[in-house]
Amino acid sequence: MSAVAKNYVYQVKIDKDNRKPEPTISLQTLKQYQRDVAKYRVKK
Amino acid sequence: MDQTDQIELFTQEYAGLAWSFEVNPASCGNHSHYEWYIRTTAIADHISGKGVTYVFIRRNQAESKILGFITLRATAYTKIFENSMLGYPAMEIFELAVDKDYEGQHIGSELVKFALATAYELRANVLGIQYITLCADAQAVPFYEKFHFARVDNQGEIPREQWNVDCIPMVVKLPEENHD
């Protein structure tokens, strides 16, 4: 296995091992924000 | 009287307006930093690739006025593990300020929403972004928490500069989405 592949496997492992709740924004909220700010965007 | 509010890229065209932009010293621990950033540094940072500034600008028949600004840049959110430090793709809200005469009018909120919406759009087909980071003045922490940001825990870190080494690092993760 190449060094790059080993590193990737390692990263996936520690990501999994250390998985805990992170502050996350929902897709629904992001889409709402997108609609909220659409009015401020310059029409091109 | 016709009045329009827009969020626009801050360019040399608006540089003169930046000189009337003032931050309330009671609202932030470093008000002069933000005033000088928009007046003297924002355009240079855009040229050098260090950050892109957008201004919330109000226009009416009499004048145009910068009510607030936000600077965005690419960064890495790093997580510290026992024997390594890993970087994850992120966008940073590098600067955010609102003019002292327009506080409490949701200008800052609209700029944060703009940043989050922009990150969401970029990552669909332009640039990998998993996290949005920022470094907040202590009194701004509750403001950012309204947008789902949380203080970085002791396993995370974001790059900081000398002027804001005492700020509070905050982060929010974007959700996974299938872009097929």
mmCIF file of C-alpha atoms in Angstrom:
data_model
loop_
_atom_site.group_PDB
_atom_site.id
_atom_site.type_symbol
_atom_site.label_atom_id
_atom_site.label_comp_id
_atom_site.label_asym_id
_atom_site.label_seq_id
_atom_site.Cartn_x
_atom_site.Cartn_y
_atom_site.Cartn_z
ATOM 1 C CA MET A 1 0.000 0.000 0.000
ATOM 2 C CA SER A 2 1.390 3.401 -0.928
ATOM 3 C CA ALA A 3 2.126 6.029 1.695
ATOM 4 C CA VAL A 4 -0.738 8.141 0.360
ATOM 5 C CA ALA A 5 -3.176 5.245 0.622
ATOM 6 C CA LYS A 6 -1.973 4.417 4.129
ATOM 7 C CA ASN A 7 -2.470 8.011 5.155
ATOM 8 C CA TYR A 8 -5.996 8.000 3.709
ATOM 9 C CA VAL A 9 -6.900 4.792 5.537
ATOM 10 C CA TYR A 10 -5.469 6.279 8.721
ATOM 11 C CA GLN A 11 -7.475 9.469 8.298
ATOM 12 C CA VAL A 12 -10.717 7.548 7.717
ATOM 13 C CA LYS A 13 -10.010 5.447 10.814
ATOM 14 C CA ILE A 14 -9.345 8.358 13.134
ATOM 15 C CA ASP A 15 -12.299 10.255 11.732
ATOM 16 C CA LYS A 16 -14.458 7.276 12.642
ATOM 17 C CA ASP A 17 -12.823 6.749 16.023
ATOM 18 C CA ASN A 18 -13.265 10.367 16.975
ATOM 19 C CA ARG A 19 -16.729 10.838 15.575
ATOM 20 C CA LYS A 20 -18.838 12.862 17.926
ATOM 21 C CA PRO A 21 -21.581 15.395 17.398
ATOM 22 C CA GLU A 22 -20.317 18.512 15.670
ATOM 23 C CA PRO A 23 -22.212 21.768 15.284
ATOM 24 C CA THR A 24 -23.953 21.331 11.951
ATOM 25 C CA ILE A 25 -26.261 23.527 9.959
ATOM 26 C CA SER A 26 -29.126 21.828 8.138
ATOM 27 C CA LEU A 27 -29.672 21.848 4.389
ATOM 28 C CA GLN A 28 -33.090 23.325 4.989
ATOM 29 C CA THR A 29 -31.566 26.271 6.862
ATOM 30 C CA LEU A 30 -28.903 26.820 4.195
ATOM 31 C CA LYS A 31 -31.549 26.900 1.485
ATOM 32 C CA GLN A 32 -33.604 29.339 3.547
ATOM 33 C CA TYR A 33 -30.544 31.609 3.916
ATOM 34 C CA GLN A 34 -30.006 31.366 0.171
ATOM 35 C CA ARG A 35 -33.554 32.602 -0.404
ATOM 36 C CA ASP A 36 -33.182 35.309 2.264
ATOM 37 C CA VAL A 37 -30.133 36.902 0.653
ATOM 38 C CA ALA A 38 -31.217 36.487 -2.977
ATOM 39 C CA LYS A 39 -32.830 39.935 -2.839
ATOM 40 C CA TYR A 40 -29.468 41.572 -2.122
ATOM 41 C CA ARG A 41 -27.614 40.034 -5.019
ATOM 42 C CA VAL A 42 -26.846 42.157 -8.029
ATOM 43 C CA LYS A 43 -28.726 40.944 -11.095
ATOM 44 C CA LYS A 44 -26.338 40.250 -13.964
ATOM 45 C CA MET B 1 -37.637 57.900 -2.117
ATOM 46 C CA ASP B 2 -36.190 54.908 -3.946
ATOM 47 C CA GLN B 3 -33.811 52.927 -1.783
ATOM 48 C CA THR B 4 -31.994 49.698 -2.559
ATOM 49 C CA ASP B 5 -29.911 47.406 -0.383
ATOM 50 C CA GLN B 6 -27.386 45.166 -2.072
ATOM 51 C CA ILE B 7 -24.449 42.966 -1.149
ATOM 52 C CA GLU B 8 -21.689 43.633 -3.635
ATOM 53 C CA LEU B 9 -18.057 42.882 -4.171
ATOM 54 C CA PHE B 10 -15.981 45.638 -2.582
ATOM 55 C CA THR B 11 -13.916 47.249 -5.314
ATOM 56 C CA GLN B 12 -11.985 50.454 -5.851
ATOM 57 C CA GLU B 13 -15.252 52.014 -6.996
ATOM 58 C CA TYR B 14 -16.478 52.003 -3.379
ATOM 59 C CA ALA B 15 -13.166 52.802 -1.693
ATOM 60 C CA GLY B 16 -14.180 56.399 -0.996
ATOM 61 C CA LEU B 17 -17.315 55.266 0.857
ATOM 62 C CA ALA B 18 -15.185 53.252 3.263
ATOM 63 C CA TRP B 19 -13.908 56.413 4.911
ATOM 64 C CA SER B 20 -17.317 57.132 6.425
ATOM 65 C CA PHE B 21 -17.634 53.591 7.806
ATOM 66 C CA GLU B 22 -17.345 53.610 11.596
ATOM 67 C CA VAL B 23 -17.704 50.852 14.172
ATOM 68 C CA ASN B 24 -19.151 51.441 17.635
ATOM 69 C CA PRO B 25 -16.302 51.020 20.153
ATOM 70 C CA ALA B 26 -18.798 49.605 22.675
ATOM 71 C CA SER B 27 -19.808 46.804 20.318
ATOM 72 C CA CYS B 28 -16.458 45.288 19.696
ATOM 73 C CA GLY B 29 -13.099 45.033 21.332
ATOM 74 C CA ASN B 30 -11.166 46.232 18.331
ATOM 75 C CA HIS B 31 -13.301 48.729 16.431
ATOM 76 C CA SER B 32 -10.410 50.576 14.799
ATOM 77 C CA HIS B 33 -9.150 47.337 13.270
ATOM 78 C CA TYR B 34 -12.351 46.969 11.239
ATOM 79 C CA GLU B 35 -12.401 50.607 10.177
ATOM 80 C CA TRP B 36 -8.816 50.432 8.965
ATOM 81 C CA TYR B 37 -9.342 47.063 7.337
ATOM 82 C CA ILE B 38 -12.090 48.332 5.013
ATOM 83 C CA ARG B 39 -10.303 51.626 4.378
ATOM 84 C CA THR B 40 -6.790 50.431 3.739
ATOM 85 C CA THR B 41 -6.450 46.659 3.514
ATOM 86 C CA ALA B 42 -9.520 45.022 1.977
ATOM 87 C CA ILE B 43 -8.658 45.809 -1.631
ATOM 88 C CA ALA B 44 -5.008 44.816 -1.165
ATOM 89 C CA ASP B 45 -6.139 41.514 0.350
ATOM 90 C CA HIS B 46 -8.362 40.914 -2.661
ATOM 91 C CA ILE B 47 -5.465 41.604 -5.014
ATOM 92 C CA SER B 48 -3.136 39.284 -3.118
ATOM 93 C CA GLY B 49 -5.749 36.537 -2.774
ATOM 94 C CA LYS B 50 -5.847 36.783 0.986
ATOM 95 C CA GLY B 51 -9.541 37.594 1.218
ATOM 96 C CA VAL B 52 -12.553 38.825 -0.754
ATOM 97 C CA THR B 53 -14.670 41.557 0.799
ATOM 98 C CA TYR B 54 -18.354 42.152 0.154
ATOM 99 C CA VAL B 55 -20.133 45.284 1.263
ATOM 100 C CA PHE B 56 -23.743 45.701 2.298
ATOM 101 C CA ILE B 57 -24.470 48.936 0.498
ATOM 102 C CA ARG B 58 -27.564 51.142 0.693
ATOM 103 C CA ARG B 59 -28.327 53.464 -2.172
ATOM 104 C CA ASN B 60 -30.890 56.177 -2.419
ATOM 105 C CA GLN B 61 -31.219 59.286 -4.520
ATOM 106 C CA ALA B 62 -29.026 61.296 -2.191
ATOM 107 C CA GLU B 63 -26.131 58.971 -1.492
ATOM 108 C CA SER B 64 -24.645 55.519 -1.166
ATOM 109 C CA LYS B 65 -23.497 54.179 2.164
ATOM 110 C CA ILE B 66 -21.630 51.072 3.301
ATOM 111 C CA LEU B 67 -23.660 49.646 6.206
ATOM 112 C CA GLY B 68 -21.492 46.592 6.789
ATOM 113 C CA PHE B 69 -18.906 44.337 5.248
ATOM 114 C CA ILE B 70 -17.725 40.767 5.327
ATOM 115 C CA THR B 71 -14.466 39.231 4.138
ATOM 116 C CA LEU B 72 -14.301 35.571 3.118
ATOM 117 C CA ARG B 73 -11.320 33.354 2.440
ATOM 118 C CA ALA B 74 -10.296 29.737 2.116
ATOM 119 C CA THR B 75 -8.794 28.143 5.179
ATOM 120 C CA ALA B 76 -8.412 24.780 6.872
ATOM 121 C CA TYR B 77 -10.163 23.596 9.976
ATOM 122 C CA THR B 78 -7.636 21.470 11.773
ATOM 123 C CA LYS B 79 -8.338 18.669 14.174
ATOM 124 C CA ILE B 80 -5.655 17.629 16.565
ATOM 125 C CA PHE B 81 -5.261 13.969 17.348
ATOM 126 C CA GLU B 82 -2.814 12.112 19.526
ATOM 127 C CA ASN B 83 0.022 12.088 17.074
ATOM 128 C CA SER B 84 -1.163 14.154 14.135
ATOM 129 C CA MET B 85 -2.974 17.237 12.999
ATOM 130 C CA LEU B 86 -5.362 16.901 10.067
ATOM 131 C CA GLY B 87 -6.771 19.698 7.921
ATOM 132 C CA TYR B 88 -10.315 19.786 6.583
ATOM 133 C CA PRO B 89 -11.470 22.138 3.798
ATOM 134 C CA ALA B 90 -13.163 25.226 5.148
ATOM 135 C CA MET B 91 -14.210 28.781 4.412
ATOM 136 C CA GLU B 92 -13.452 31.466 6.971
ATOM 137 C CA ILE B 93 -15.419 34.563 7.831
ATOM 138 C CA PHE B 94 -12.264 36.595 8.175
ATOM 139 C CA GLU B 95 -13.801 39.994 8.902
ATOM 140 C CA LEU B 96 -17.337 41.149 9.693
ATOM 141 C CA ALA B 97 -18.396 44.578 10.862
ATOM 142 C CA VAL B 98 -21.456 46.831 10.839
ATOM 143 C CA ASP B 99 -21.505 50.628 10.820
ATOM 144 C CA LYS B 100 -22.292 52.149 14.219
ATOM 145 C CA ASP B 101 -25.395 53.933 12.921
ATOM 146 C CA TYR B 102 -26.942 50.704 11.603
ATOM 147 C CA GLU B 103 -26.503 48.312 14.496
ATOM 148 C CA GLY B 104 -29.590 46.306 15.431
ATOM 149 C CA GLN B 105 -30.947 46.333 11.875
ATOM 150 C CA HIS B 106 -29.884 42.766 11.058
ATOM 151 C CA ILE B 107 -27.136 43.859 8.662
ATOM 152 C CA GLY B 108 -24.647 41.490 10.316
ATOM 153 C CA SER B 109 -27.183 38.664 10.192
ATOM 154 C CA GLU B 110 -27.749 39.159 6.495
ATOM 155 C CA LEU B 111 -23.999 39.121 5.886
ATOM 156 C CA VAL B 112 -23.572 35.852 7.814
ATOM 157 C CA LYS B 113 -26.443 34.326 5.861
ATOM 158 C CA PHE B 114 -24.742 35.525 2.675
ATOM 159 C CA ALA B 115 -21.506 33.803 3.728
ATOM 160 C CA LEU B 116 -23.240 30.526 4.528
ATOM 161 C CA ALA B 117 -25.273 30.622 1.313
ATOM 162 C CA THR B 118 -22.116 31.381 -0.681
ATOM 163 C CA ALA B 119 -20.265 28.432 0.871
ATOM 164 C CA TYR B 120 -23.212 26.184 0.124
ATOM 165 C CA GLU B 121 -23.208 27.272 -3.523
ATOM 166 C CA LEU B 122 -19.436 27.035 -3.970
ATOM 167 C CA ARG B 123 -19.204 23.528 -2.657
ATOM 168 C CA ALA B 124 -21.865 22.267 -5.049
ATOM 169 C CA ASN B 125 -19.516 22.486 -8.021
ATOM 170 C CA VAL B 126 -16.523 24.773 -7.404
ATOM 171 C CA LEU B 127 -14.652 24.076 -4.188
ATOM 172 C CA GLY B 128 -14.709 21.487 -1.437
ATOM 173 C CA ILE B 129 -15.937 23.051 1.804
ATOM 174 C CA GLN B 130 -16.855 21.051 4.892
ATOM 175 C CA TYR B 131 -16.681 23.698 7.606
ATOM 176 C CA ILE B 132 -17.195 27.422 8.073
ATOM 177 C CA THR B 133 -14.894 28.939 10.651
ATOM 178 C CA LEU B 134 -14.414 32.323 12.263
ATOM 179 C CA CYS B 135 -12.718 33.889 15.236
ATOM 180 C CA ALA B 136 -15.167 35.941 17.277
ATOM 181 C CA ASP B 137 -14.838 38.816 19.676
ATOM 182 C CA ALA B 138 -16.089 37.555 23.040
ATOM 183 C CA GLN B 139 -19.245 39.669 22.910
ATOM 184 C CA ALA B 140 -20.089 38.375 19.421
ATOM 185 C CA VAL B 141 -20.233 34.693 20.427
ATOM 186 C CA PRO B 142 -24.025 34.681 21.130
ATOM 187 C CA PHE B 143 -24.617 36.354 17.759
ATOM 188 C CA TYR B 144 -22.803 33.579 15.881
ATOM 189 C CA GLU B 145 -24.476 30.872 17.944
ATOM 190 C CA LYS B 146 -27.770 31.982 16.378
ATOM 191 C CA PHE B 147 -26.344 30.739 13.081
ATOM 192 C CA HIS B 148 -25.390 27.348 14.535
ATOM 193 C CA PHE B 149 -21.716 28.138 15.120
ATOM 194 C CA ALA B 150 -20.191 26.651 18.277
ATOM 195 C CA ARG B 151 -16.904 27.193 20.030
ATOM 196 C CA VAL B 152 -14.138 25.002 18.707
ATOM 197 C CA ASP B 153 -13.427 22.248 21.203
ATOM 198 C CA ASN B 154 -9.970 21.324 22.426
ATOM 199 C CA GLN B 155 -9.465 18.976 19.482
ATOM 200 C CA GLY B 156 -9.897 21.693 16.877
ATOM 201 C CA GLU B 157 -8.056 24.818 15.843
ATOM 202 C CA ILE B 158 -8.214 27.504 13.205
ATOM 203 C CA PRO B 159 -5.419 29.734 11.932
ATOM 204 C CA ARG B 160 -5.156 33.043 13.767
ATOM 205 C CA GLU B 161 -3.075 36.131 13.375
ATOM 206 C CA GLN B 162 -1.342 38.255 15.927
ATOM 207 C CA TRP B 163 -4.099 40.861 16.099
ATOM 208 C CA ASN B 164 -6.809 38.335 16.931
ATOM 209 C CA VAL B 165 -4.903 35.726 18.871
ATOM 210 C CA ASP B 166 -7.254 36.212 21.836
ATOM 211 C CA CYS B 167 -10.457 35.762 19.848
ATOM 212 C CA ILE B 168 -12.756 32.784 20.261
ATOM 213 C CA PRO B 169 -12.566 30.235 17.444
ATOM 214 C CA MET B 170 -15.953 28.988 16.260
ATOM 215 C CA VAL B 171 -17.033 26.472 13.661
ATOM 216 C CA VAL B 172 -20.081 25.006 11.978
ATOM 217 C CA LYS B 173 -20.165 21.996 9.693
ATOM 218 C CA LEU B 174 -22.067 21.950 6.411
ATOM 219 C CA PRO B 175 -24.316 18.912 5.983
ATOM 220 C CA GLU B 176 -23.619 16.184 3.480
ATOM 221 C CA GLU B 177 -25.553 16.449 0.234
ATOM 222 C CA ASN B 178 -25.758 14.354 -2.894
ATOM 223 C CA HIS B 179 -25.118 16.669 -5.853
ATOM 224 C CA ASP B 180 -26.154 14.200 -8.582
#
